[in-house]
Amino acid sequence: MKQALDALEQTQYAYSQAIGCLHHDGSTAAPRGSAAARGVTLGFLSEKSHELMVRPQTRELIESLWACRDELEAPVRRRVELLKKRVEELTRIPVEEHVAYSRLVNESSVMWRQAKENNDYSRFEPYLAQVLDYCRRFAAYKDASKPAYDVMLDDYEKGMNTQTLDAFFAMLRERLVPLIGPLSDQPPAPDFVRAYCPVEAQQRLSERLMDILGLDRQRCAIAQTEHPYTVGFNRWDVRITTHYYENAFLSSMYSVIHEGGHALYELGMDEELQFTCLNDCPSLGLHESQSRFYENLVGHTPGFLSFLAPTLRELFPEALGGIDDGALIRAANRMAPSLVRTEADEVTYPLHIMVRYELEKRLVSGDLSTRDLPEAWNALYRDNLGICPANDSQGVLQDMHWSEGMFGYFPTYALGSAYASQLRHAMSRELDVDALAAQGNLAPITAWLRERIHRHGNLYDPRDLLKRATGEDFHPEYYVAHLTRRATER
Amino acid sequence: MKQALDALEQTQYAYSQAIGCLHHDGSTAAPRGSAAARGVTLGFLSEKSHELMVRPQTRELIESLWACRDELEAPVRRRVELLKKRVEELTRIPVEEHVAYSRLVNESSVMWRQAKENNDYSRFEPYLAQVLDYCRRFAAYKDASKPAYDVMLDDYEKGMNTQTLDAFFAMLRERLVPLIGPLSDQPPAPDFVRAYCPVEAQQRLSERLMDILGLDRQRCAIAQTEHPYTVGFNRWDVRITTHYYENAFLSSMYSVIHEGGHALYELGMDEELQFTCLNDCPSLGLHESQSRFYENLVGHTPGFLSFLAPTLRELFPEALGGIDDGALIRAANRMAPSLVRTEADEVTYPLHIMVRYELEKRLVSGDLSTRDLPEAWNALYRDNLGICPANDSQGVLQDMHWSEGMFGYFPTYALGSAYASQLRHAMSRELDVDALAAQGNLAPITAWLRERIHRHGNLYDPRDLLKRATGEDFHPEYYVAHLTRRATER
């Protein structure tokens, strides 16, 4: 039976690598007009992969293994447990609803893009309402005993629920919102952050950063895309992506560091986990904790920026030749409330997430209708960030997540940063993180994270893994304290 | 039944796009260490695709359609005919031999690479002998009534056989070999062909060339690889590749033009053929005829080079700033016998092919043993090109084809050039090709080829298509006359 399990998982791996490769190629290398014909292949492979999971043989295999779970080694038992959950959830959703939903999400994301481009929320609203309906229904199929939003949260962050998140965001609101006002009085960003930096020089910077991060180039490649992401097919094949703006060198610089953090996670999973469902992270929040760790707790530190400054001046002599370390550090750490999440600084960022959490909680419970969503969005931005979008494109339409049915996803972004701070606190018992960052010596940091997080893949639930790694349960105080320092010690 | 046929073909399309995408990504974007884990996925998909073709339902479907072939529309009948042949051939090879052969070819290509790197033919020889054995046996499975080498030739160039090729190569030998001697007396190539041209500038040249060729960038992308090739997944998604050498700008320039010719073929196939086996070329020779047409009959003409010269001087001011059109034309058309096929000029190129044709014919028939192959190789180079390789890496080990069991493939390279000349002759009744090339106005040329060749995909056998396009049967005289002019009118 163990052999049948391995074969099943290897087949799933093959489908998902093929699908992942087609998506990655589509986002980085394929010509623009190729999407529809690629969709034929993607549709076919997704269907086969879905069929494999719900077919009787698979369910019988999993049930038989589950029946003798006490005799299985722990990693095998964990695999069976994870697959059982997935198979059961997939089986409970009627095939015709699954197909109709896939079609709807396709249309909905097209409509979202059009609505955003034309600043016309009303065009998108009916689709959003339908997507939300499906998501609520699917949540009930998965676990009717729990509130729908808790089921959704659990999808992205196993074990997470509104109780924990309500407390987390209440704490953020209470401690951070009072800090926002003073941030608004800052002088504008200096001109050099908008100076022209040729793409070729930025590409060389990416290479340097990958070396500094210790990304093994035999196993990790970089490509260009519109919205940067990382994908790991296995521990020997991880891809990061970035986007180059000629007049914003910090953008790609921090994309590469952020995605590099994700990549280190994928590259660090143990060899024994390969080709199984354990070669995965336990939650999106934990994955994000790695990218945020390198981006914020290494990449934004004065020490690391001083270490990097000579390289930046060398690569961008015209833009940065006369800029001293202090100016660079201040510019990279400039904070001010803004309208767009992906451009937010470290301190205001979780407030953007808080707004989305509040809204999706109310949308899913039915307290808020999709028709009233833009107004509610604007009100929350006014109350918490002190600013209000001039239009829906910069407001409620800015993110694609809801158009694709990803309700419950946003909180993982803030949780990731909070986990990172908790890991940083635990790490500091053994390592002088700031000093290492200032030397550009990230290997000990990565080794620490690999041993405690990366190598374990999906062997443990996220909260358990965090506890094993840091010695304590989720404790957001480290994060809030860190953000308070960032916002005040300037 | 027509629906079942469409579904079968769409599934085959999906497998082959997924496999193609993984290979393309592997050659252009993937990190080096990723091959083994990608192999798991490729192995699985190839197996599924093979299974689909040989399973009873497929055979029954094809047989039923074949039984009522007279009632089918011509394109559907053609699809059934092509699939019937493929299914029958695949079915005749026992599964265990198919698997063993795949494994052997994998090892054999690794051994070939090692042997080439270490100039050690003896290491590779036992593998080559085994691969040759399998190929002979498979040929007998496919069609025991014909000589094995004829079966192999037919695999790559439907309808081709030793009778036609013997005559073709005899003509080349008789008319070209006497021209080789005088070519050896030429002065060496001028320094500027080896001048430093930055990769970024060469990339800009690739973009310009793609525009000049009229490649639709919505449907065609370019990437970098070690050995340039083109792959077309469908008419909306075609990829060309090139390799940049900093000290050989002509290399990538002609790669892009050559691969661009292949790409125009793939982009030009009719929409009705998509997702079926008709969205293919009838033979490798015909595909090569398109790449050679643009490379040799457009790209090497004095007119086109004069048209391109200002662009080259603009992009490579340091290397070519002071070079006049005449010097560029002479350098791009320099001819001299050389040892390596892929670096050969237009006139000596078919002699490299002739050597390989002669050798593989004798290998397959058993007249020549793999052990005596290097000596036979060297002797034929001496006799026909007047030069002899100093070692096997530059001689018999230079190409990977035989290591992968591709016996019968090489002749298509020479046939492609010959077809191109025949097409050029027919085209010249309607178009002034040289004048159009000199204006960089390739659209009428491409339109002519699209109408007569590209759009028909695999609707006709290669020889029939050539006849429809040119009004006459294969007629190598145009090619030999063209090469004679090239070698003498200097």
mmCIF file of C-alpha atoms in Angstrom, chain A residues 63-198:
data_model
loop_
_atom_site.group_PDB
_atom_site.id
_atom_site.type_symbol
_atom_site.label_atom_id
_atom_site.label_comp_id
_atom_site.label_asym_id
_atom_site.label_seq_id
_atom_site.Cartn_x
_atom_site.Cartn_y
_atom_site.Cartn_z
ATOM 1 C CA GLU A 63 -9.293 4.607 3.609
ATOM 2 C CA SER A 64 -7.284 1.381 3.884
ATOM 3 C CA LEU A 65 -4.195 3.286 4.933
ATOM 4 C CA TRP A 66 -6.219 5.338 7.370
ATOM 5 C CA ALA A 67 -7.604 2.161 8.919
ATOM 6 C CA CYS A 68 -4.092 1.043 9.844
ATOM 7 C CA ARG A 69 -2.731 4.511 10.594
ATOM 8 C CA ASP A 70 -1.360 3.467 13.982
ATOM 9 C CA GLU A 71 1.087 1.127 12.310
ATOM 10 C CA LEU A 72 2.404 3.754 9.894
ATOM 11 C CA GLU A 73 5.541 5.787 10.422
ATOM 12 C CA ALA A 74 4.774 9.367 11.378
ATOM 13 C CA PRO A 75 5.567 10.973 7.988
ATOM 14 C CA VAL A 76 3.462 8.410 6.128
ATOM 15 C CA ARG A 77 0.610 8.862 8.606
ATOM 16 C CA ARG A 78 0.795 12.596 8.054
ATOM 17 C CA ARG A 79 0.601 12.115 4.286
ATOM 18 C CA VAL A 80 -2.445 9.896 4.632
ATOM 19 C CA GLU A 81 -4.088 12.418 6.939
ATOM 20 C CA LEU A 82 -3.491 15.332 4.563
ATOM 21 C CA LEU A 83 -4.642 13.382 1.517
ATOM 22 C CA LYS A 84 -7.721 12.106 3.321
ATOM 23 C CA LYS A 85 -8.784 15.659 4.086
ATOM 24 C CA ARG A 86 -8.194 16.764 0.504
ATOM 25 C CA VAL A 87 -9.993 13.790 -1.014
ATOM 26 C CA GLU A 88 -12.965 14.242 1.293
ATOM 27 C CA GLU A 89 -13.269 17.933 0.556
ATOM 28 C CA LEU A 90 -13.009 17.409 -3.186
ATOM 29 C CA THR A 91 -15.498 14.567 -3.102
ATOM 30 C CA ARG A 92 -18.097 16.589 -1.239
ATOM 31 C CA ILE A 93 -18.248 19.257 -3.937
ATOM 32 C CA PRO A 94 -20.548 18.027 -6.743
ATOM 33 C CA VAL A 95 -18.616 17.783 -9.999
ATOM 34 C CA GLU A 96 -21.047 20.024 -11.907
ATOM 35 C CA GLU A 97 -20.681 22.783 -9.313
ATOM 36 C CA HIS A 98 -16.910 22.443 -9.466
ATOM 37 C CA VAL A 99 -16.987 22.862 -13.244
ATOM 38 C CA ALA A 100 -19.471 25.767 -13.144
ATOM 39 C CA TYR A 101 -17.368 27.491 -10.511
ATOM 40 C CA SER A 102 -14.146 27.164 -12.530
ATOM 41 C CA ARG A 103 -15.928 28.745 -15.478
ATOM 42 C CA LEU A 104 -17.351 31.535 -13.318
ATOM 43 C CA VAL A 105 -13.968 32.358 -11.799
ATOM 44 C CA ASN A 106 -12.494 32.618 -15.262
ATOM 45 C CA GLU A 107 -15.126 35.151 -16.309
ATOM 46 C CA SER A 108 -15.031 36.919 -12.998
ATOM 47 C CA SER A 109 -11.310 37.594 -13.205
ATOM 48 C CA VAL A 110 -11.685 38.953 -16.725
ATOM 49 C CA MET A 111 -14.506 41.223 -15.526
ATOM 50 C CA TRP A 112 -12.427 42.356 -12.564
ATOM 51 C CA ARG A 113 -9.586 43.381 -14.854
ATOM 52 C CA GLN A 114 -11.978 45.304 -17.100
ATOM 53 C CA ALA A 115 -13.693 46.933 -14.131
ATOM 54 C CA LYS A 116 -10.350 47.993 -12.676
ATOM 55 C CA GLU A 117 -9.166 49.414 -15.999
ATOM 56 C CA ASN A 118 -12.402 51.337 -16.455
ATOM 57 C CA ASN A 119 -12.947 52.235 -12.809
ATOM 58 C CA ASP A 120 -16.373 50.627 -13.006
ATOM 59 C CA TYR A 121 -17.137 48.502 -9.960
ATOM 60 C CA SER A 122 -20.753 47.970 -11.049
ATOM 61 C CA ARG A 123 -19.556 45.838 -13.959
ATOM 62 C CA PHE A 124 -17.760 43.485 -11.620
ATOM 63 C CA GLU A 125 -20.224 43.426 -8.733
ATOM 64 C CA PRO A 126 -22.649 40.755 -10.060
ATOM 65 C CA TYR A 127 -19.751 38.366 -10.642
ATOM 66 C CA LEU A 128 -18.314 38.999 -7.217
ATOM 67 C CA ALA A 129 -21.719 38.275 -5.680
ATOM 68 C CA GLN A 130 -21.887 34.930 -7.489
ATOM 69 C CA VAL A 131 -18.323 33.972 -6.606
ATOM 70 C CA LEU A 132 -19.023 34.778 -2.973
ATOM 71 C CA ASP A 133 -22.143 32.605 -3.091
ATOM 72 C CA TYR A 134 -20.193 29.631 -4.390
ATOM 73 C CA CYS A 135 -17.468 30.093 -1.804
ATOM 74 C CA ARG A 136 -20.026 30.132 0.992
ATOM 75 C CA ARG A 137 -21.660 26.986 -0.400
ATOM 76 C CA PHE A 138 -18.311 25.198 -0.800
ATOM 77 C CA ALA A 139 -17.390 26.086 2.774
ATOM 78 C CA ALA A 140 -20.610 24.427 3.936
ATOM 79 C CA TYR A 141 -19.788 21.305 1.900
ATOM 80 C CA LYS A 142 -16.375 21.167 3.504
ATOM 81 C CA ASP A 143 -17.523 21.635 7.095
ATOM 82 C CA ALA A 144 -21.080 22.677 7.820
ATOM 83 C CA SER A 145 -20.433 22.692 11.559
ATOM 84 C CA LYS A 146 -18.263 25.815 11.427
ATOM 85 C CA PRO A 147 -18.972 29.384 10.306
ATOM 86 C CA ALA A 148 -18.184 29.674 6.594
ATOM 87 C CA TYR A 149 -15.453 32.268 7.059
ATOM 88 C CA ASP A 150 -13.630 30.060 9.563
ATOM 89 C CA VAL A 151 -13.647 27.247 6.998
ATOM 90 C CA MET A 152 -12.170 29.625 4.436
ATOM 91 C CA LEU A 153 -9.480 30.848 6.823
ATOM 92 C CA ASP A 154 -8.549 27.269 7.593
ATOM 93 C CA ASP A 155 -8.078 26.626 3.873
ATOM 94 C CA TYR A 156 -5.129 29.015 3.696
ATOM 95 C CA GLU A 157 -3.930 28.887 7.289
ATOM 96 C CA LYS A 158 -4.749 25.581 8.914
ATOM 97 C CA GLY A 159 -6.168 26.059 12.424
ATOM 98 C CA MET A 160 -6.735 29.799 12.027
ATOM 99 C CA ASN A 161 -10.125 31.288 12.944
ATOM 100 C CA THR A 162 -11.889 34.593 13.521
ATOM 101 C CA GLN A 163 -11.382 34.395 17.253
ATOM 102 C CA THR A 164 -7.592 34.523 16.951
ATOM 103 C CA LEU A 165 -7.658 37.021 14.111
ATOM 104 C CA ASP A 166 -10.140 39.354 15.808
ATOM 105 C CA ALA A 167 -7.748 39.609 18.749
ATOM 106 C CA PHE A 168 -4.743 40.007 16.444
ATOM 107 C CA PHE A 169 -6.244 42.794 14.363
ATOM 108 C CA ALA A 170 -7.768 44.522 17.423
ATOM 109 C CA MET A 171 -4.271 44.721 18.862
ATOM 110 C CA LEU A 172 -2.886 46.078 15.593
ATOM 111 C CA ARG A 173 -5.646 48.663 15.394
ATOM 112 C CA GLU A 174 -5.219 49.814 18.955
ATOM 113 C CA ARG A 175 -1.451 50.116 18.796
ATOM 114 C CA LEU A 176 -0.804 51.124 15.197
ATOM 115 C CA VAL A 177 -3.590 53.480 14.199
ATOM 116 C CA PRO A 178 -2.413 56.161 16.687
ATOM 117 C CA LEU A 179 1.030 56.039 15.015
ATOM 118 C CA ILE A 180 -0.327 56.766 11.550
ATOM 119 C CA GLY A 181 -1.130 60.444 12.054
ATOM 120 C CA PRO A 182 2.466 61.585 12.694
ATOM 121 C CA LEU A 183 3.687 59.579 9.659
ATOM 122 C CA SER A 184 1.626 61.805 7.388
ATOM 123 C CA ASP A 185 3.730 64.856 8.192
ATOM 124 C CA GLN A 186 6.920 63.500 6.638
ATOM 125 C CA PRO A 187 8.716 65.207 3.772
ATOM 126 C CA PRO A 188 8.198 63.605 0.341
ATOM 127 C CA ALA A 189 10.508 60.835 -0.854
ATOM 128 C CA PRO A 190 13.863 62.079 -2.212
ATOM 129 C CA ASP A 191 14.279 62.320 -5.992
ATOM 130 C CA PHE A 192 16.884 59.571 -6.282
ATOM 131 C CA VAL A 193 14.368 56.815 -5.586
ATOM 132 C CA ARG A 194 12.740 57.791 -8.900
ATOM 133 C CA ALA A 195 15.990 58.207 -10.833
ATOM 134 C CA TYR A 196 16.550 56.269 -14.048
ATOM 135 C CA CYS A 197 18.240 52.898 -13.478
ATOM 136 C CA PRO A 198 18.689 50.829 -16.659
#
